[in-house]
């Protein structure tokens, strides 16, 4: 006599997947509202305050100045976003920018090169120098498990010393006229260099949100060991983000030269802190795994508006430093509570 196996009830096949599908959508919406939207509202509020307090703030000339001032920080912050998303830090960007600038400056001032060829070669050389320094940072940090804080601190000193040695502490100038004209030109009323910064933000956003590499960057910042155990080469990705940061530094170096018509071995002091501040204010976590290019852009804009507005209101340089530092600390505290509130509201999505 053949025994019939007992019939067991099965749960509906669609219930779990539907629930799982709803949660990420709700979670994503909450994070967006608590993240970029919150920073955008803060930025608009700051603009409104300065527009009422400083009569010259809302003029087209001053808004152009703000766009020009935040261009460099936006470019550096794009590369810094990649590094911070994997839980790293890069303290060398200011010094590497100086080294990239002086090497590119030598190309621009070389005899016998047509202006167009000199500019193109200078851009390539600046990017190559930045990427090489980034490669060294990433490789040493990953190969010997040295914290990126220490490695990039060492690179800061090496790059600064190399820039001073390379030029004998002299400033380079007398670049091709077309190159310097481009640095001060505008397109649709907006500085041309700022359009390049926006292009870098757009490309960075697409890489992070539409590519496997971008998903790996977020995943490594969230749980590197889980990504490694799933078969991915986390070391390659972590080295790559430092190379990307170096590329952004090289482009920023050329931008600085085009805007001010000089290449000095002492430029870039403190730029790394401004870039980190823009990324953090933009909602990124220094522990890694959380952040966005849109937030980074808003963070850079907020810093630029704050600096410009305080200057127009007659606040001294020392006081501006105090206020800017306070804003960074407040941003970290707000981010802490924003994360807790988002975690509570997520199940409701």
CSV table of C-alpha atoms in Angstrom, one decimal:
chain,number,residue,atom,x,y,z
A,1,UNK,CA,0.0,0.0,0.0
A,2,UNK,CA,1.5,3.3,-1.1
A,3,UNK,CA,1.6,6.0,1.5
A,4,UNK,CA,0.5,9.5,0.5
A,5,UNK,CA,2.7,12.3,1.8
A,6,UNK,CA,0.9,14.7,3.9
A,7,UNK,CA,-0.2,17.9,2.3
A,8,UNK,CA,1.5,21.0,3.8
A,9,UNK,CA,0.2,24.4,3.3
A,10,UNK,CA,2.4,26.8,1.4
A,11,UNK,CA,2.5,30.6,2.0
A,12,UNK,CA,1.5,32.7,-0.8
A,13,UNK,CA,4.4,33.1,-3.2
A,14,UNK,CA,3.9,36.8,-3.8
A,15,UNK,CA,3.6,38.1,-0.3
A,16,UNK,CA,7.3,38.1,0.7
A,17,UNK,CA,8.6,39.5,-2.6
A,18,UNK,CA,5.9,42.2,-2.5
A,19,UNK,CA,6.8,43.2,1.0
A,20,UNK,CA,10.5,43.2,0.2
A,21,UNK,CA,9.8,45.3,-2.8
A,22,UNK,CA,7.9,47.9,-0.8
A,23,UNK,CA,10.5,48.3,1.8
A,24,UNK,CA,13.4,49.4,-0.4
A,25,UNK,CA,11.1,51.9,-2.2
A,26,UNK,CA,9.9,53.4,1.1
A,27,UNK,CA,13.4,53.3,2.6
A,28,UNK,CA,14.8,55.1,-0.5
A,29,UNK,CA,12.1,57.8,-0.4
A,30,UNK,CA,12.7,58.4,3.3
A,31,UNK,CA,16.5,58.6,2.8
A,32,UNK,CA,16.0,61.1,0.0
A,33,UNK,CA,13.6,63.3,1.9
A,34,UNK,CA,15.9,63.2,5.0
A,35,UNK,CA,19.0,63.7,2.9
A,36,UNK,CA,19.3,65.8,-0.2
A,37,UNK,CA,15.9,67.5,0.3
A,38,UNK,CA,16.9,68.6,3.8
A,39,UNK,CA,20.2,70.0,2.6
A,40,UNK,CA,18.5,71.8,-0.2
A,41,UNK,CA,16.0,73.4,2.2
A,42,UNK,CA,18.9,74.5,4.4
A,43,UNK,CA,20.7,76.0,1.4
A,44,UNK,CA,17.6,77.9,0.3
A,45,UNK,CA,17.1,79.2,3.8
A,46,UNK,CA,20.7,80.4,4.0
A,47,UNK,CA,20.3,82.1,0.6
A,48,UNK,CA,17.1,83.9,1.8
A,49,UNK,CA,18.8,85.1,5.0
A,50,UNK,CA,21.8,86.5,3.2
A,51,UNK,CA,19.6,88.1,0.5
A,52,UNK,CA,17.8,90.0,3.2
A,53,UNK,CA,20.9,90.8,5.2
A,54,UNK,CA,23.4,91.7,2.5
A,55,UNK,CA,22.0,93.9,-0.3
A,56,UNK,CA,24.7,92.9,-2.8
A,57,UNK,CA,24.3,89.1,-2.2
A,58,UNK,CA,21.5,88.5,-4.7
A,59,UNK,CA,23.1,90.4,-7.6
A,60,UNK,CA,24.0,88.5,-10.7
A,61,UNK,CA,27.6,89.5,-10.4
A,62,UNK,CA,27.8,88.1,-6.8
A,63,UNK,CA,26.1,84.9,-7.8
A,64,UNK,CA,28.6,84.4,-10.5
A,65,UNK,CA,31.3,84.9,-8.0
A,66,UNK,CA,29.8,82.2,-5.8
A,67,UNK,CA,29.7,79.8,-8.7
A,68,UNK,CA,33.4,80.6,-9.4
A,69,UNK,CA,34.4,80.1,-5.8
A,70,UNK,CA,32.7,76.8,-5.3
A,71,UNK,CA,34.0,75.3,-8.6
A,72,UNK,CA,37.3,74.0,-7.2
A,73,UNK,CA,35.8,72.6,-4.0
A,74,UNK,CA,33.1,70.9,-6.0
A,75,UNK,CA,35.7,69.1,-8.2
A,76,UNK,CA,37.7,68.0,-5.2
A,77,UNK,CA,34.6,66.9,-3.3
A,78,UNK,CA,33.5,64.7,-6.3
A,79,UNK,CA,36.7,62.6,-5.9
A,80,UNK,CA,36.5,62.8,-2.1
A,81,UNK,CA,33.0,61.4,-2.2
A,82,UNK,CA,34.2,58.1,-3.8
A,83,UNK,CA,36.9,57.8,-1.1
A,84,UNK,CA,34.6,58.5,1.8
A,85,UNK,CA,31.9,56.1,0.5
A,86,UNK,CA,34.4,53.2,1.0
A,87,UNK,CA,35.2,54.4,4.4
A,88,UNK,CA,38.5,56.1,3.5
A,89,UNK,CA,39.8,59.6,3.7
A,90,UNK,CA,42.3,61.6,1.5
A,91,UNK,CA,44.2,64.4,3.2
A,92,UNK,CA,46.6,64.9,0.3
A,93,UNK,CA,44.3,66.5,-2.3
A,94,UNK,CA,45.6,70.1,-1.7
A,95,UNK,CA,49.3,69.1,-1.9
A,96,UNK,CA,48.7,66.8,-4.9
A,97,UNK,CA,46.8,69.7,-6.6
A,98,UNK,CA,49.9,71.9,-6.2
A,99,UNK,CA,52.2,69.2,-7.6
A,100,UNK,CA,49.8,68.6,-10.6
A,101,UNK,CA,49.6,72.3,-11.2
A,102,UNK,CA,53.4,73.0,-11.3
A,103,UNK,CA,54.1,70.0,-13.5
A,104,UNK,CA,51.3,71.1,-15.9
A,105,UNK,CA,52.5,74.6,-15.6
A,106,UNK,CA,55.9,73.6,-16.9
A,107,UNK,CA,54.2,72.1,-20.0
A,108,UNK,CA,52.2,75.2,-20.6
A,109,UNK,CA,55.3,77.4,-20.5
A,110,UNK,CA,57.5,75.1,-22.6
A,111,UNK,CA,58.9,76.6,-25.8
A,112,UNK,CA,58.1,75.2,-29.2
A,113,UNK,CA,54.7,73.8,-28.4
A,114,UNK,CA,51.6,75.2,-30.1
A,115,UNK,CA,49.1,76.7,-27.6
A,116,UNK,CA,46.4,74.1,-28.3
A,117,UNK,CA,48.8,71.2,-28.0
A,118,UNK,CA,50.3,72.7,-24.8
A,119,UNK,CA,46.9,73.0,-23.1
A,120,UNK,CA,45.8,69.5,-24.1
A,121,UNK,CA,49.1,68.0,-22.9
A,122,UNK,CA,49.0,70.0,-19.7
A,123,UNK,CA,45.5,68.6,-18.9
A,124,UNK,CA,46.7,65.1,-19.5
A,125,UNK,CA,49.9,65.6,-17.4
A,126,UNK,CA,47.9,67.1,-14.5
A,127,UNK,CA,45.4,64.2,-14.5
A,128,UNK,CA,48.2,61.7,-14.8
A,129,UNK,CA,50.1,63.1,-11.8
A,130,UNK,CA,47.0,63.2,-9.7
A,131,UNK,CA,46.0,59.6,-10.7
A,132,UNK,CA,49.6,58.4,-9.9
A,133,UNK,CA,49.5,59.9,-6.4
A,134,UNK,CA,46.0,58.4,-5.9
A,135,UNK,CA,47.3,55.0,-7.1
A,136,UNK,CA,50.1,55.1,-4.5
A,137,UNK,CA,47.7,56.2,-1.8
A,138,UNK,CA,45.3,53.4,-2.6
A,139,UNK,CA,47.9,50.7,-3.2
A,140,UNK,CA,49.8,51.3,0.0
A,141,UNK,CA,46.7,51.6,2.1
A,142,UNK,CA,45.2,48.4,0.7
A,143,UNK,CA,48.4,46.3,0.3
A,144,UNK,CA,49.8,46.8,3.8
A,145,UNK,CA,46.5,47.6,5.5
A,146,UNK,CA,47.7,51.1,6.6
A,147,UNK,CA,44.8,53.5,7.4
A,148,UNK,CA,44.2,55.9,4.5
A,149,UNK,CA,44.5,58.8,7.0
A,150,UNK,CA,48.1,57.9,7.6
A,151,UNK,CA,49.0,57.1,4.0
A,152,UNK,CA,47.5,60.3,2.6
A,153,UNK,CA,49.0,62.4,5.4
A,154,UNK,CA,52.4,61.1,4.2
A,155,UNK,CA,51.5,61.8,0.6
A,156,UNK,CA,50.5,65.4,1.6
A,157,UNK,CA,54.1,66.0,2.8
A,158,UNK,CA,55.7,64.2,-0.1
A,159,UNK,CA,53.6,66.0,-2.8
A,160,UNK,CA,54.1,69.4,-1.2
A,161,UNK,CA,57.9,68.8,-0.9
A,162,UNK,CA,58.0,67.5,-4.5
A,163,UNK,CA,56.2,70.6,-5.8
A,164,UNK,CA,58.6,73.0,-4.0
A,165,UNK,CA,61.6,71.0,-5.2
A,166,UNK,CA,60.4,70.8,-8.8
A,167,UNK,CA,60.0,74.6,-9.1
A,168,UNK,CA,62.6,75.6,-6.5
A,169,UNK,CA,59.7,77.3,-4.7
A,170,UNK,CA,58.9,79.6,-7.6
A,171,UNK,CA,55.5,80.4,-9.1
A,172,UNK,CA,54.9,79.7,-12.8
A,173,UNK,CA,52.9,82.1,-14.9
A,174,UNK,CA,52.7,83.5,-18.5
A,175,UNK,CA,50.3,80.8,-19.8
A,176,UNK,CA,48.8,80.9,-23.3
A,177,UNK,CA,46.2,83.7,-23.6
A,178,UNK,CA,43.4,81.4,-24.8
A,179,UNK,CA,43.9,79.2,-21.7
A,180,UNK,CA,43.5,82.1,-19.3
A,181,UNK,CA,40.6,83.6,-21.3
A,182,UNK,CA,38.7,80.3,-20.9
A,183,UNK,CA,39.3,80.5,-17.2
A,184,UNK,CA,37.3,83.7,-16.9
A,185,UNK,CA,34.7,83.1,-19.6
A,186,UNK,CA,31.0,82.4,-19.1
A,187,UNK,CA,28.4,80.2,-20.8
A,188,UNK,CA,24.8,81.2,-20.4
A,189,UNK,CA,25.8,83.6,-17.7
A,190,UNK,CA,27.5,80.9,-15.7
A,191,UNK,CA,31.3,80.5,-15.4
A,192,UNK,CA,32.5,77.9,-17.9
A,193,UNK,CA,34.6,76.2,-15.3
A,194,UNK,CA,31.6,75.7,-13.1
A,195,UNK,CA,29.9,73.8,-16.0
A,196,UNK,CA,32.9,71.4,-16.0
A,197,UNK,CA,32.4,70.9,-12.2
A,198,UNK,CA,28.7,70.1,-12.8
A,199,UNK,CA,29.7,67.7,-15.6
A,200,UNK,CA,32.0,65.9,-13.1
A,201,UNK,CA,29.1,65.7,-10.6
A,202,UNK,CA,26.8,64.3,-13.2
A,203,UNK,CA,29.3,61.7,-14.3
A,204,UNK,CA,30.1,60.7,-10.7
A,205,UNK,CA,26.3,60.4,-10.0
A,206,UNK,CA,25.8,58.1,-13.0
A,207,UNK,CA,28.8,56.0,-12.0
A,208,UNK,CA,27.5,55.6,-8.4
A,209,UNK,CA,23.9,54.9,-9.3
A,210,UNK,CA,24.0,53.2,-12.6
A,211,UNK,CA,27.1,50.9,-12.6
A,212,UNK,CA,28.2,47.8,-10.9
A,213,UNK,CA,31.3,49.6,-9.7
A,214,UNK,CA,29.1,52.2,-8.0
A,215,UNK,CA,27.1,49.6,-6.2
A,216,UNK,CA,30.3,47.9,-5.0
A,217,UNK,CA,31.5,51.2,-3.7
A,218,UNK,CA,28.5,51.6,-1.5
A,219,UNK,CA,28.5,47.9,-0.5
A,220,UNK,CA,32.2,48.0,0.5
A,221,UNK,CA,31.5,51.1,2.7
A,222,UNK,CA,28.6,49.3,4.3
A,223,UNK,CA,30.1,45.8,4.8
A,224,UNK,CA,33.4,45.1,3.1
A,225,UNK,CA,33.8,41.6,4.5
A,226,UNK,CA,30.4,40.6,3.1
A,227,UNK,CA,31.4,41.9,-0.4
A,228,UNK,CA,34.7,40.0,-0.2
A,229,UNK,CA,33.1,36.8,0.8
A,230,UNK,CA,30.7,37.2,-2.2
A,231,UNK,CA,33.6,36.9,-4.5
A,232,UNK,CA,34.4,40.5,-5.4
A,233,UNK,CA,37.9,42.0,-5.3
A,234,UNK,CA,37.4,44.7,-2.8
A,235,UNK,CA,41.0,45.8,-2.9
A,236,UNK,CA,40.8,46.7,-6.6
A,237,UNK,CA,37.7,48.9,-6.0
A,238,UNK,CA,39.3,50.6,-3.0
A,239,UNK,CA,42.4,51.4,-5.0
A,240,UNK,CA,40.3,52.6,-7.9
A,241,UNK,CA,38.4,55.2,-5.8
A,242,UNK,CA,41.7,56.8,-4.8
A,243,UNK,CA,42.7,56.9,-8.5
A,244,UNK,CA,39.4,58.6,-9.3
A,245,UNK,CA,40.0,61.1,-6.5
A,246,UNK,CA,43.5,61.8,-8.0
A,247,UNK,CA,41.9,62.4,-11.4
A,248,UNK,CA,39.5,64.9,-9.9
A,249,UNK,CA,42.5,66.7,-8.2
A,250,UNK,CA,44.3,66.9,-11.6
A,251,UNK,CA,41.3,68.5,-13.3
A,252,UNK,CA,41.0,70.9,-10.3
A,253,UNK,CA,44.6,71.9,-10.7
A,254,UNK,CA,44.1,72.9,-14.3
A,255,UNK,CA,41.0,74.8,-13.3
A,256,UNK,CA,42.9,76.7,-10.7
A,257,UNK,CA,45.6,77.6,-13.3
A,258,UNK,CA,43.0,78.7,-15.8
A,259,UNK,CA,41.2,80.9,-13.3
A,260,UNK,CA,44.2,82.6,-11.7
A,261,UNK,CA,46.8,82.3,-14.4
A,262,UNK,CA,49.5,80.9,-12.0
A,263,UNK,CA,50.8,77.6,-10.9
A,264,UNK,CA,52.3,77.8,-7.4
A,265,UNK,CA,53.8,75.0,-5.2
A,266,UNK,CA,52.1,76.4,-2.2
A,267,UNK,CA,48.5,76.4,-3.4
A,268,UNK,CA,45.9,74.0,-2.0
A,269,UNK,CA,46.5,74.5,1.7
A,270,UNK,CA,43.4,73.4,3.6
A,271,UNK,CA,41.5,72.4,0.4
A,272,UNK,CA,41.3,68.8,1.6
A,273,UNK,CA,39.3,70.0,4.7
A,274,UNK,CA,36.9,72.0,2.6
A,275,UNK,CA,36.3,69.0,0.3
A,276,UNK,CA,35.7,66.7,3.3
A,277,UNK,CA,33.4,69.3,4.8
A,278,UNK,CA,31.3,69.5,1.6
A,279,UNK,CA,30.9,65.7,1.4
A,280,UNK,CA,30.0,65.4,5.1
A,281,UNK,CA,27.6,68.4,5.0
A,282,UNK,CA,26.1,66.7,1.9
A,283,UNK,CA,25.0,63.8,4.1
A,284,UNK,CA,27.8,61.3,3.6
A,285,UNK,CA,29.0,59.2,6.6
A,286,UNK,CA,32.7,59.1,7.4
A,287,UNK,CA,32.2,55.4,8.3
A,288,UNK,CA,31.4,54.8,4.6
A,289,UNK,CA,28.4,53.4,2.7
A,290,UNK,CA,26.2,56.5,2.7
A,291,UNK,CA,26.4,59.6,0.6
A,292,UNK,CA,25.5,61.0,-2.9
A,293,UNK,CA,26.9,63.3,-5.5
A,294,UNK,CA,23.9,65.5,-5.4
A,295,UNK,CA,24.4,65.9,-1.6
A,296,UNK,CA,28.1,66.7,-2.2
A,297,UNK,CA,27.2,69.4,-4.7
A,298,UNK,CA,24.6,70.9,-2.3
A,299,UNK,CA,27.2,70.7,0.5
A,300,UNK,CA,29.8,72.6,-1.6
A,301,UNK,CA,27.1,75.2,-2.5
A,302,UNK,CA,26.1,75.6,1.1
A,303,UNK,CA,29.8,76.2,2.1
A,304,UNK,CA,30.3,78.7,-0.7
A,305,UNK,CA,27.1,80.6,0.1
A,306,UNK,CA,28.0,80.7,3.8
A,307,UNK,CA,31.5,82.0,3.1
A,308,UNK,CA,30.4,84.6,0.6
A,309,UNK,CA,27.4,85.8,2.7
A,310,UNK,CA,29.5,86.2,5.8
A,311,UNK,CA,32.1,88.2,3.9
A,312,UNK,CA,29.5,90.6,2.5
A,313,UNK,CA,28.1,91.0,6.0
A,314,UNK,CA,31.6,92.2,7.2
A,315,UNK,CA,32.4,89.1,9.3
A,316,UNK,CA,36.1,88.8,9.9
A,317,UNK,CA,38.2,85.9,8.5
A,318,UNK,CA,38.7,84.4,12.0
A,319,UNK,CA,35.0,84.6,12.8
A,320,UNK,CA,34.2,83.0,9.4
A,321,UNK,CA,36.5,80.1,10.3
A,322,UNK,CA,34.7,79.6,13.6
A,323,UNK,CA,31.3,79.7,12.1
A,324,UNK,CA,32.2,77.3,9.3
A,325,UNK,CA,33.7,74.9,11.7
A,326,UNK,CA,30.6,75.1,13.8
A,327,UNK,CA,28.4,74.4,10.8
A,328,UNK,CA,30.4,71.2,10.1
A,329,UNK,CA,30.0,70.0,13.7
A,330,UNK,CA,26.2,70.8,13.6
A,331,UNK,CA,26.0,68.9,10.3
A,332,UNK,CA,27.5,65.8,11.9
A,333,UNK,CA,25.1,66.0,14.9
A,334,UNK,CA,22.1,66.6,12.6
A,335,UNK,CA,23.2,63.6,10.4
A,336,UNK,CA,23.3,61.4,13.5
A,337,UNK,CA,19.6,62.2,14.4
A,338,UNK,CA,18.6,62.2,10.8
A,339,UNK,CA,19.8,58.6,10.5
A,340,UNK,CA,17.9,57.6,13.6
A,341,UNK,CA,14.7,59.3,12.4
A,342,UNK,CA,15.0,57.7,8.9
A,343,UNK,CA,15.5,54.3,10.5
A,344,UNK,CA,12.2,54.8,12.5
A,345,UNK,CA,10.3,56.1,9.6
A,346,UNK,CA,11.5,53.5,7.1
A,347,UNK,CA,9.0,50.7,8.1
A,348,UNK,CA,6.2,53.1,7.5
A,349,UNK,CA,7.2,53.2,3.8
